[in-house]
């Protein structure tokens, strides 16, 4: 009776202190990514600044308006093939980490570490910094119009934007996901603002720019691969949901659904946006424009064109948020596998976020932003992303034969990963052909991961301070 009375007499504060002091249950990343949030991650990371600013790379290399639209649709279909292959991998191997996890499962820890090494030292920091610079440039543009934006203002705003995204991702998975949904709807609204007036003009009879759309004499077959190269980069981002597969509710259902719905929305949106552009802007005007969406809005909407940079900035911020949310899980999983310091696999007991894995990119990204040759580094390393994606999808084909007993809730016909693997390695070959020096430097940088693997992972006689840092040392 006394014990019961004393328990009933506890204040809310006492019970709160007791709850805080009681040992918690298993601390893990919670399944908070619903179907809608999964769709927002994919769409929000695919749609960046490119569709609003400079879709001219495809037109320039395809040679005609009609062929450029064919390339946009074809690249969407090829990206869907890759996304479906990743849907099979994600539902068969229910571990977060994306490329890293699938290469680890198929080809072992050494190849996976080389991919991880390239991610850490260049690909991810440079990628985050570039999209963040675009965010800063377009968020500041309306403030400084008609003058140019000072470079230092851009870099300081970039640093603030990166800090904000990392803080949000560190504090709450739910708030990160809600923000991503909001930013994804903002992107779709921006694309709709382009598509609806453009199609209205088309239905009114504005078809002069589509006359001779498939003019054969302007098409150069030698440049078509470059057009596909540009198009595949515009669709990059479909793989990010696989980076957080452990946090997806009912992944067997939601991952394939989210991938298919997202790719259909993006492919239709990209194609109709280009149709809208061509309805209002001629091919020559589009090639001469530095910001196609701004040129489109100036011709059709007058002063409303001032709002375009804001939409572009929101689009870039959504890509920053989605990318960081996803890639932090690579480092979390790599730490759990023993290939990165143990602290990176630790989860905050109340917020249930991998804070250390989120902020690991912060110092490297800031260093590259203020001191590094950002765009050269991105040119060195960007093709490696397609190489490692190709390796991961090759792993799917390889495991069909080496691990036939593996449960596969979602299974694609073998020609789908085969076609996509060919596409990925063709893009790598195209990089070697068109820019052998930078591509060779990129390969050399990534190959430094091989000695790093033996120094940091295999070699047993490491100093005790290093073993403490990496979580490999325990006192005698």
Short mmCIF file of C-alpha atoms in Angstrom, two decimals:
data_model
loop_
_atom_site.label_atom_id
_atom_site.label_comp_id
_atom_site.label_asym_id
_atom_site.label_seq_id
_atom_site.Cartn_x
_atom_site.Cartn_y
_atom_site.Cartn_z
CA UNK A 1 0.00 0.00 0.00
CA UNK A 2 2.82 2.39 0.89
CA UNK A 3 4.64 1.77 -2.36
CA UNK A 4 1.43 2.23 -4.35
CA UNK A 5 0.54 5.40 -2.50
CA UNK A 6 3.98 6.83 -3.01
CA UNK A 7 3.80 6.07 -6.73
CA UNK A 8 0.38 7.70 -6.98
CA UNK A 9 1.74 10.69 -5.13
CA UNK A 10 4.52 11.30 -7.64
CA UNK A 11 4.34 14.55 -9.53
CA UNK A 12 4.56 14.70 -13.33
CA UNK A 13 8.04 16.13 -12.94
CA UNK A 14 9.11 13.15 -10.81
CA UNK A 15 7.74 10.70 -13.36
CA UNK A 16 9.42 12.64 -16.17
CA UNK A 17 12.79 12.49 -14.40
CA UNK A 18 12.33 8.77 -13.77
CA UNK A 19 11.46 8.16 -17.42
CA UNK A 20 14.51 10.10 -18.53
CA UNK A 21 16.76 8.15 -16.16
CA UNK A 22 15.32 4.70 -16.92
CA UNK A 23 17.45 2.77 -19.39
CA UNK A 24 15.91 3.21 -22.82
CA UNK A 25 14.99 0.36 -25.11
CA UNK A 26 16.87 -0.40 -28.27
CA UNK A 27 18.00 2.85 -29.88
CA UNK A 28 17.66 2.64 -33.64
CA UNK A 29 16.55 4.62 -36.65
CA UNK A 30 12.76 4.54 -36.72
CA UNK A 31 10.58 3.75 -39.71
CA UNK A 32 9.28 7.25 -40.41
CA UNK A 33 9.53 7.31 -44.22
CA UNK A 34 6.01 6.74 -45.56
CA UNK A 35 5.09 6.36 -49.23
CA UNK A 36 4.52 10.13 -49.59
CA UNK A 37 7.81 10.92 -47.88
CA UNK A 38 9.60 8.39 -50.08
CA UNK A 39 8.17 10.03 -53.20
CA UNK A 40 9.24 13.45 -51.89
CA UNK A 41 12.81 12.20 -51.30
CA UNK A 42 13.12 10.93 -54.87
CA UNK A 43 11.41 13.84 -56.64
CA UNK A 44 12.97 16.39 -54.31
CA UNK A 45 16.51 15.22 -55.07
CA UNK A 46 16.05 14.64 -58.81
CA UNK A 47 14.59 18.08 -59.56
CA UNK A 48 17.33 20.62 -58.89
CA UNK A 49 18.16 23.81 -60.76
CA UNK A 50 18.82 22.29 -64.19
CA UNK A 51 15.28 22.13 -65.60
CA UNK A 52 14.74 25.81 -64.69
CA UNK A 53 18.11 27.18 -65.77
CA UNK A 54 19.83 25.37 -68.64
CA UNK A 55 18.20 22.40 -70.37
CA UNK A 56 20.08 23.52 -73.47
CA UNK A 57 22.79 20.84 -73.28
CA UNK A 58 20.37 18.25 -74.64
CA UNK A 59 19.09 20.55 -77.43
CA UNK A 60 22.62 21.55 -78.40
CA UNK A 61 23.82 17.96 -78.76
CA UNK A 62 20.63 16.41 -80.16
CA UNK A 63 20.40 18.91 -83.02
CA UNK A 64 16.63 19.49 -83.15
CA UNK A 65 13.64 20.20 -80.92
CA UNK A 66 11.93 16.91 -81.74
CA UNK A 67 15.05 14.83 -81.08
CA UNK A 68 15.67 16.66 -77.79
CA UNK A 69 12.19 15.68 -76.58
CA UNK A 70 12.89 12.07 -77.60
CA UNK A 71 16.10 12.20 -75.55
CA UNK A 72 14.25 13.55 -72.50
CA UNK A 73 11.73 10.69 -72.66
CA UNK A 74 14.39 8.05 -73.39
CA UNK A 75 16.56 9.20 -70.47
CA UNK A 76 13.50 9.03 -68.21
CA UNK A 77 12.89 5.44 -69.37
CA UNK A 78 16.53 4.43 -68.86
CA UNK A 79 16.51 6.03 -65.40
CA UNK A 80 13.34 4.06 -64.63
CA UNK A 81 15.24 0.89 -65.56
CA UNK A 82 17.94 1.80 -63.06
CA UNK A 83 15.38 2.71 -60.42
CA UNK A 84 13.53 -0.60 -60.89
CA UNK A 85 16.83 -2.47 -60.53
CA UNK A 86 17.43 -0.61 -57.27
CA UNK A 87 13.89 -1.47 -56.18
CA UNK A 88 14.79 -5.15 -56.46
CA UNK A 89 18.06 -4.60 -54.58
CA UNK A 90 16.33 -2.55 -51.88
CA UNK A 91 13.57 -5.08 -51.25
CA UNK A 92 16.03 -8.02 -51.28
CA UNK A 93 18.76 -6.42 -49.13
CA UNK A 94 16.87 -4.46 -46.49
CA UNK A 95 19.87 -2.45 -45.31
CA UNK A 96 20.39 1.27 -45.80
CA UNK A 97 23.43 2.59 -47.65
CA UNK A 98 22.49 2.35 -51.32
CA UNK A 99 25.45 1.76 -53.67
CA UNK A 100 27.83 0.98 -50.79
CA UNK A 101 25.62 -1.75 -49.31
CA UNK A 102 24.89 -3.46 -52.63
CA UNK A 103 28.58 -3.47 -53.69
CA UNK A 104 29.50 -4.80 -50.24
CA UNK A 105 26.96 -7.63 -50.51
CA UNK A 106 27.91 -8.58 -54.08
CA UNK A 107 31.66 -7.99 -54.31
CA UNK A 108 32.97 -7.74 -50.75
CA UNK A 109 34.46 -5.11 -48.44
CA UNK A 110 37.45 -3.98 -50.51
CA UNK A 111 35.45 -2.82 -53.55
CA UNK A 112 32.83 -1.27 -51.23
CA UNK A 113 35.53 0.66 -49.35
CA UNK A 114 36.93 2.14 -52.58
CA UNK A 115 33.43 3.41 -53.40
CA UNK A 116 33.06 4.77 -49.85
CA UNK A 117 36.49 6.44 -50.04
CA UNK A 118 35.60 8.26 -53.28
CA UNK A 119 32.31 9.37 -51.69
CA UNK A 120 33.96 10.82 -48.59
CA UNK A 121 36.96 12.60 -50.08
CA UNK A 122 35.28 14.20 -53.08
CA UNK A 123 31.97 13.10 -54.60
CA UNK A 124 29.57 13.94 -51.76
CA UNK A 125 31.25 17.14 -50.41
CA UNK A 126 31.67 18.56 -53.91
CA UNK A 127 28.11 17.63 -54.88
CA UNK A 128 26.60 19.23 -51.75
CA UNK A 129 28.74 22.35 -52.22
CA UNK A 130 27.75 22.81 -55.89
CA UNK A 131 23.98 22.55 -55.33
CA UNK A 132 24.35 24.79 -52.25
CA UNK A 133 26.18 27.42 -54.31
CA UNK A 134 23.28 27.39 -56.78
CA UNK A 135 20.86 27.87 -53.86
CA UNK A 136 22.84 30.87 -52.58
CA UNK A 137 23.19 32.46 -56.01
CA UNK A 138 19.46 32.40 -56.77
CA UNK A 139 18.25 33.33 -53.29
CA UNK A 140 20.45 36.46 -53.50
CA UNK A 141 19.73 37.36 -57.12
CA UNK A 142 16.46 39.31 -56.48
CA UNK A 143 18.22 41.29 -53.71
CA UNK A 144 21.14 42.43 -55.87
CA UNK A 145 19.23 42.94 -59.17
CA UNK A 146 20.22 44.36 -61.61
CA UNK A 147 23.81 44.08 -60.34
CA UNK A 148 25.77 40.86 -60.04
CA UNK A 149 25.95 38.99 -56.74
CA UNK A 150 29.37 39.29 -54.97
CA UNK A 151 31.21 35.97 -54.74
CA UNK A 152 31.85 36.29 -51.00
CA UNK A 153 28.13 36.90 -50.35
CA UNK A 154 27.36 33.74 -52.33
CA UNK A 155 29.86 31.67 -50.34
CA UNK A 156 28.68 33.00 -46.96
CA UNK A 157 25.04 32.32 -47.87
CA UNK A 158 26.07 28.85 -49.07
CA UNK A 159 27.70 28.19 -45.70
CA UNK A 160 24.54 29.34 -43.90
CA UNK A 161 22.37 27.11 -46.13
CA UNK A 162 24.55 24.03 -45.52
CA UNK A 163 24.53 24.72 -41.77
CA UNK A 164 20.72 25.02 -41.74
CA UNK A 165 20.24 21.74 -43.63
CA UNK A 166 22.67 19.88 -41.38
CA UNK A 167 21.01 21.26 -38.25
CA UNK A 168 17.52 20.21 -39.42
CA UNK A 169 18.77 16.71 -40.35
CA UNK A 170 20.47 16.38 -36.96
CA UNK A 171 17.41 17.41 -34.96
CA UNK A 172 14.54 15.36 -36.38
CA UNK A 173 13.84 12.82 -39.10
CA UNK A 174 10.15 13.84 -39.06
CA UNK A 175 10.88 17.53 -39.58
CA UNK A 176 13.41 16.71 -42.31
CA UNK A 177 10.77 14.62 -44.09
CA UNK A 178 8.06 17.28 -43.67
CA UNK A 179 10.36 19.96 -45.03
CA UNK A 180 11.17 17.71 -47.98
CA UNK A 181 7.46 17.23 -48.75
CA UNK A 182 6.92 21.02 -48.68
CA UNK A 183 9.92 21.70 -50.93
CA UNK A 184 8.87 18.95 -53.34
CA UNK A 185 5.41 20.49 -53.71
CA UNK A 186 7.13 23.88 -54.26
CA UNK A 187 9.16 22.36 -57.11
CA UNK A 188 6.10 20.78 -58.69
CA UNK A 189 4.26 24.11 -58.35
CA UNK A 190 7.13 25.88 -60.09
CA UNK A 191 7.13 23.37 -62.95
CA UNK A 192 3.33 23.68 -63.19
CA UNK A 193 3.66 27.47 -63.46
CA UNK A 194 5.81 26.83 -66.54
CA UNK A 195 3.81 23.94 -68.03
CA UNK A 196 0.24 25.31 -67.78
CA UNK A 197 0.76 28.71 -69.52
CA UNK A 198 3.05 27.08 -72.08
CA UNK A 199 0.54 24.38 -73.01
CA UNK A 200 -2.21 27.02 -73.08
CA UNK A 201 -0.20 28.89 -75.72
CA UNK A 202 0.31 25.62 -77.61
CA UNK A 203 -3.42 24.85 -77.65
CA UNK A 204 -4.04 28.40 -78.89
CA UNK A 205 -2.03 27.53 -81.97
CA UNK A 206 1.49 28.70 -81.10
CA UNK A 207 3.22 25.90 -83.00
CA UNK A 208 5.69 27.78 -85.20
CA UNK A 209 8.70 26.57 -83.18
CA UNK A 210 7.64 22.94 -83.74
CA UNK A 211 7.69 23.19 -87.53
CA UNK A 212 10.41 20.89 -88.88
CA UNK A 213 10.95 19.68 -85.30
CA UNK A 214 12.66 16.52 -86.55
CA UNK A 215 14.82 18.21 -89.16
CA UNK A 216 17.30 15.48 -90.08
CA UNK A 217 20.15 17.61 -91.45
CA UNK A 218 20.70 19.31 -88.06
CA UNK A 219 21.01 16.01 -86.15
CA UNK A 220 24.60 14.91 -85.54
CA UNK A 221 24.76 11.26 -84.50
CA UNK A 222 28.23 11.73 -83.00
CA UNK A 223 26.82 14.24 -80.48
CA UNK A 224 23.75 12.19 -79.48
CA UNK A 225 25.64 10.28 -76.73
CA UNK A 226 26.52 13.64 -75.16
CA UNK A 227 22.82 14.57 -75.20
CA UNK A 228 22.01 11.32 -73.36
CA UNK A 229 24.85 12.06 -70.93
CA UNK A 230 23.26 15.43 -70.07
CA UNK A 231 19.81 13.86 -69.82
CA UNK A 232 20.89 11.07 -67.46
CA UNK A 233 22.46 13.66 -65.15
CA UNK A 234 19.19 15.61 -65.12
CA UNK A 235 17.40 12.48 -63.82
CA UNK A 236 20.09 11.53 -61.27
CA UNK A 237 18.69 11.16 -57.77
CA UNK A 238 16.29 8.23 -58.22
CA UNK A 239 18.57 6.05 -56.06
CA UNK A 240 18.42 8.11 -52.85
CA UNK A 241 15.46 6.29 -51.28
CA UNK A 242 17.61 3.13 -51.17
CA UNK A 243 20.04 4.97 -48.91
CA UNK A 244 17.38 5.06 -46.14
CA UNK A 245 15.69 1.71 -46.77
CA UNK A 246 15.73 0.75 -43.06
CA UNK A 247 13.56 3.78 -42.27
CA UNK A 248 10.92 3.06 -44.93
CA UNK A 249 7.58 1.70 -43.75
CA UNK A 250 6.70 -1.59 -45.49
CA UNK A 251 9.61 -1.37 -47.99
CA UNK A 252 8.41 -4.35 -50.07
CA UNK A 253 5.39 -2.25 -51.11
CA UNK A 254 6.48 1.37 -50.69
CA UNK A 255 9.92 1.31 -52.36
CA UNK A 256 8.77 0.04 -55.80
CA UNK A 257 5.64 2.23 -55.64
CA UNK A 258 7.58 5.36 -54.67
CA UNK A 259 10.14 4.76 -57.41
CA UNK A 260 7.56 4.16 -60.16
CA UNK A 261 5.32 7.09 -59.17
CA UNK A 262 8.28 9.47 -58.84
CA UNK A 263 9.88 8.54 -62.16
CA UNK A 264 6.57 8.91 -64.03
CA UNK A 265 5.96 12.35 -62.45
CA UNK A 266 9.50 13.58 -63.17
CA UNK A 267 9.60 12.24 -66.75
CA UNK A 268 6.21 13.75 -67.62
CA UNK A 269 7.11 17.01 -65.85
CA UNK A 270 10.48 17.36 -67.59
CA UNK A 271 9.03 16.58 -71.03
CA UNK A 272 6.04 18.94 -70.70
CA UNK A 273 8.26 21.71 -69.29
CA UNK A 274 10.45 21.48 -72.38
CA UNK A 275 7.38 21.49 -74.64
CA UNK A 276 6.24 24.66 -72.83
CA UNK A 277 9.68 26.26 -73.27
CA UNK A 278 9.71 25.49 -77.02
CA UNK A 279 6.17 26.86 -77.42
CA UNK A 280 7.29 30.29 -76.21
CA UNK A 281 11.03 30.33 -76.96
CA UNK A 282 12.69 29.41 -80.23
CA UNK A 283 15.58 26.94 -80.31
CA UNK A 284 18.05 29.77 -80.98
CA UNK A 285 16.73 31.82 -78.03
CA UNK A 286 16.90 28.79 -75.73
CA UNK A 287 20.52 28.11 -76.70
CA UNK A 288 21.42 31.76 -76.09
CA UNK A 289 19.68 31.98 -72.71
CA UNK A 290 21.61 31.69 -69.42
CA UNK A 291 18.41 30.99 -67.46
CA UNK A 292 15.69 29.45 -69.62
CA UNK A 293 12.89 29.71 -67.04
CA UNK A 294 13.64 33.42 -66.54
CA UNK A 295 13.58 34.04 -70.32
CA UNK A 296 10.31 32.10 -70.56
CA UNK A 297 8.71 34.10 -67.71
CA UNK A 298 9.90 37.44 -69.09
CA UNK A 299 8.28 36.72 -72.48
CA UNK A 300 5.02 35.38 -71.07
CA UNK A 301 4.52 36.74 -67.53
CA UNK A 302 6.26 40.11 -67.34
CA UNK A 303 7.27 41.08 -63.79
CA UNK A 304 6.44 37.61 -62.45
CA UNK A 305 9.86 36.56 -63.76
CA UNK A 306 11.27 38.09 -60.54
CA UNK A 307 9.81 35.10 -58.65
CA UNK A 308 11.66 32.49 -60.74
CA UNK A 309 14.99 32.77 -58.85
CA UNK A 310 13.11 32.15 -55.57
CA UNK A 311 11.57 28.96 -56.96
CA UNK A 312 14.99 27.85 -58.21
CA UNK A 313 16.50 28.51 -54.77
CA UNK A 314 13.75 26.46 -53.08
CA UNK A 315 14.36 23.68 -55.59
CA UNK A 316 18.08 23.67 -54.78
CA UNK A 317 17.36 23.70 -51.04
CA UNK A 318 15.15 20.65 -51.48
CA UNK A 319 17.97 18.83 -53.28
CA UNK A 320 20.38 19.79 -50.49
CA UNK A 321 17.99 18.50 -47.83
CA UNK A 322 17.20 15.23 -49.61
CA UNK A 323 20.84 14.52 -50.51
CA UNK A 324 22.13 15.08 -47.00
CA UNK A 325 19.33 13.05 -45.41
CA UNK A 326 20.20 10.12 -47.69
CA UNK A 327 24.00 10.20 -47.83
CA UNK A 328 24.41 10.44 -44.05
CA UNK A 329 23.04 6.88 -43.96
CA UNK A 330 25.96 5.66 -46.10
CA UNK A 331 28.39 6.71 -43.38
CA UNK A 332 26.11 5.32 -40.66
CA UNK A 333 26.01 1.89 -42.36
CA UNK A 334 29.75 1.93 -43.21
CA UNK A 335 30.52 2.61 -39.55
CA UNK A 336 28.23 -0.24 -38.52
CA UNK A 337 30.15 -2.50 -40.93
CA UNK A 338 33.45 -1.51 -39.29
CA UNK A 339 34.82 0.56 -42.20
CA UNK A 340 34.44 3.98 -40.53
CA UNK A 341 34.91 5.13 -36.90
CA UNK A 342 32.33 3.66 -34.53
CA UNK A 343 31.00 7.06 -33.46
CA UNK A 344 29.36 7.48 -36.90
CA UNK A 345 26.95 4.61 -36.19
CA UNK A 346 25.73 6.18 -32.94
CA UNK A 347 22.15 7.44 -32.77
CA UNK A 348 20.84 10.20 -30.51
CA UNK A 349 18.77 8.56 -27.76
CA UNK A 350 15.89 11.07 -27.95
CA UNK A 351 15.98 12.43 -31.48
CA UNK A 352 16.78 9.07 -33.13
CA UNK A 353 19.03 10.73 -35.71
CA UNK A 354 22.61 9.69 -36.61
CA UNK A 355 24.02 13.13 -35.73
CA UNK A 356 27.70 12.21 -36.19
CA UNK A 357 27.01 10.69 -39.63
CA UNK A 358 25.08 13.84 -40.62
CA UNK A 359 27.81 16.33 -39.70
CA UNK A 360 30.84 14.34 -40.96
CA UNK A 361 30.61 16.10 -44.33
CA UNK A 362 30.41 19.58 -42.78
CA UNK A 363 34.16 20.35 -42.31
CA UNK A 364 35.17 18.80 -45.66
CA UNK A 365 32.40 20.64 -47.52
CA UNK A 366 33.33 23.98 -45.94
CA UNK A 367 37.01 23.42 -46.75
CA UNK A 368 36.20 22.68 -50.40
CA UNK A 369 33.76 25.61 -50.56
CA UNK A 370 36.22 28.26 -49.40
CA UNK A 371 39.61 26.82 -50.39
CA UNK A 372 39.17 24.11 -53.02
CA UNK A 373 38.82 24.15 -56.80
CA UNK A 374 35.23 22.96 -56.55
CA UNK A 375 34.23 22.50 -60.16
CA UNK A 376 37.48 20.78 -61.17
CA UNK A 377 37.00 18.30 -58.34
CA UNK A 378 33.42 17.69 -59.41
CA UNK A 379 34.56 17.12 -63.00
CA UNK A 380 37.18 14.62 -61.79
CA UNK A 381 34.74 12.63 -59.73
CA UNK A 382 31.22 12.97 -61.18
CA UNK A 383 31.63 10.16 -63.72
CA UNK A 384 32.62 7.79 -60.87
CA UNK A 385 29.06 7.96 -59.58
CA UNK A 386 27.84 6.26 -62.76
CA UNK A 387 30.69 3.76 -62.59
CA UNK A 388 29.74 2.66 -59.07
CA UNK A 389 26.01 2.61 -59.87
CA UNK A 390 26.86 0.37 -62.82
CA UNK A 391 28.90 -1.87 -60.51
CA UNK A 392 25.97 -2.06 -58.05
CA UNK A 393 23.49 -3.07 -60.77
CA UNK A 394 26.03 -5.56 -62.13
CA UNK A 395 25.95 -6.97 -58.60
CA UNK A 396 22.21 -7.56 -58.99
CA UNK A 397 22.85 -9.70 -62.09
CA UNK A 398 25.78 -11.44 -60.39
CA UNK A 399 23.72 -12.32 -57.29
CA UNK A 400 20.94 -13.77 -59.45
CA UNK A 401 23.39 -16.61 -60.16
CA UNK A 402 25.50 -16.74 -57.00
CA UNK A 403 22.62 -16.32 -54.52
CA UNK A 404 19.52 -17.69 -56.22
CA UNK A 405 17.96 -18.53 -52.84
CA UNK A 406 17.87 -14.86 -51.76
CA UNK A 407 14.25 -13.69 -51.14
CA UNK A 408 13.23 -11.24 -53.86
CA UNK A 409 9.80 -9.73 -53.07
CA UNK A 410 10.17 -7.49 -56.15
CA UNK A 411 11.96 -8.98 -59.16
CA UNK A 412 12.56 -7.32 -62.52
CA UNK A 413 13.20 -9.05 -65.88
CA UNK A 414 16.94 -9.55 -66.39
CA UNK A 415 17.03 -7.31 -69.50
CA UNK A 416 16.21 -4.23 -67.35
CA UNK A 417 19.41 -4.30 -65.24
CA UNK A 418 21.38 -5.46 -68.31
CA UNK A 419 20.31 -2.44 -70.40
CA UNK A 420 20.94 -0.04 -67.53
CA UNK A 421 24.38 -1.51 -66.75
CA UNK A 422 25.35 -1.06 -70.40
CA UNK A 423 24.11 2.56 -70.22
CA UNK A 424 26.11 3.30 -67.05
CA UNK A 425 29.38 1.88 -68.38
CA UNK A 426 28.80 3.58 -71.74
CA UNK A 427 28.65 6.91 -69.90
CA UNK A 428 31.92 6.08 -68.14
CA UNK A 429 33.49 5.22 -71.52
CA UNK A 430 32.14 8.49 -72.94
CA UNK A 431 33.84 10.39 -70.11
CA UNK A 432 37.13 8.64 -70.88
CA UNK A 433 36.76 9.45 -74.57
CA UNK A 434 35.70 13.10 -74.24
CA UNK A 435 37.91 14.13 -71.30
CA UNK A 436 40.64 11.52 -70.71
CA UNK A 437 42.84 13.74 -68.51
CA UNK A 438 40.24 14.70 -65.90
CA UNK A 439 38.69 11.24 -65.99
CA UNK A 440 42.11 9.66 -65.48
CA UNK A 441 42.78 11.95 -62.51
CA UNK A 442 39.41 10.96 -61.05
CA UNK A 443 40.26 7.28 -61.39
CA UNK A 444 43.65 7.87 -59.78
CA UNK A 445 42.05 9.68 -56.83
CA UNK A 446 39.56 6.85 -56.32
CA UNK A 447 42.28 4.19 -56.54
CA UNK A 448 43.98 5.73 -53.50
CA UNK A 449 41.17 3.95 -51.66
CA UNK A 450 43.01 0.63 -52.16
CA UNK A 451 46.08 1.49 -50.01
CA UNK A 452 43.74 3.33 -47.62
CA UNK A 453 41.75 0.10 -47.18
CA UNK A 454 44.86 -1.85 -46.15
CA UNK A 455 46.17 0.94 -43.90
CA UNK A 456 42.92 1.73 -42.07
CA UNK A 457 41.04 -1.57 -42.20
CA UNK A 458 43.36 -4.55 -42.72
CA UNK A 459 46.54 -3.47 -40.92
CA UNK A 460 46.29 -4.63 -37.29
CA UNK A 461 49.22 -2.82 -35.65
CA UNK A 462 47.65 0.61 -35.61
CA UNK A 463 48.51 3.09 -32.81
CA UNK A 464 46.25 2.92 -29.76
CA UNK A 465 45.04 6.51 -30.27
CA UNK A 466 43.81 5.53 -33.74
CA UNK A 467 42.17 2.37 -32.41
CA UNK A 468 40.37 4.42 -29.74
CA UNK A 469 39.16 6.88 -32.38
CA UNK A 470 37.88 4.13 -34.67
CA UNK A 471 36.32 2.10 -31.82
CA UNK A 472 38.62 -0.90 -32.37
CA UNK A 473 40.53 -0.73 -29.06
CA UNK A 474 39.44 -2.10 -25.73
CA UNK A 475 41.51 -1.79 -22.54
CA UNK A 476 43.24 -4.99 -21.29
#
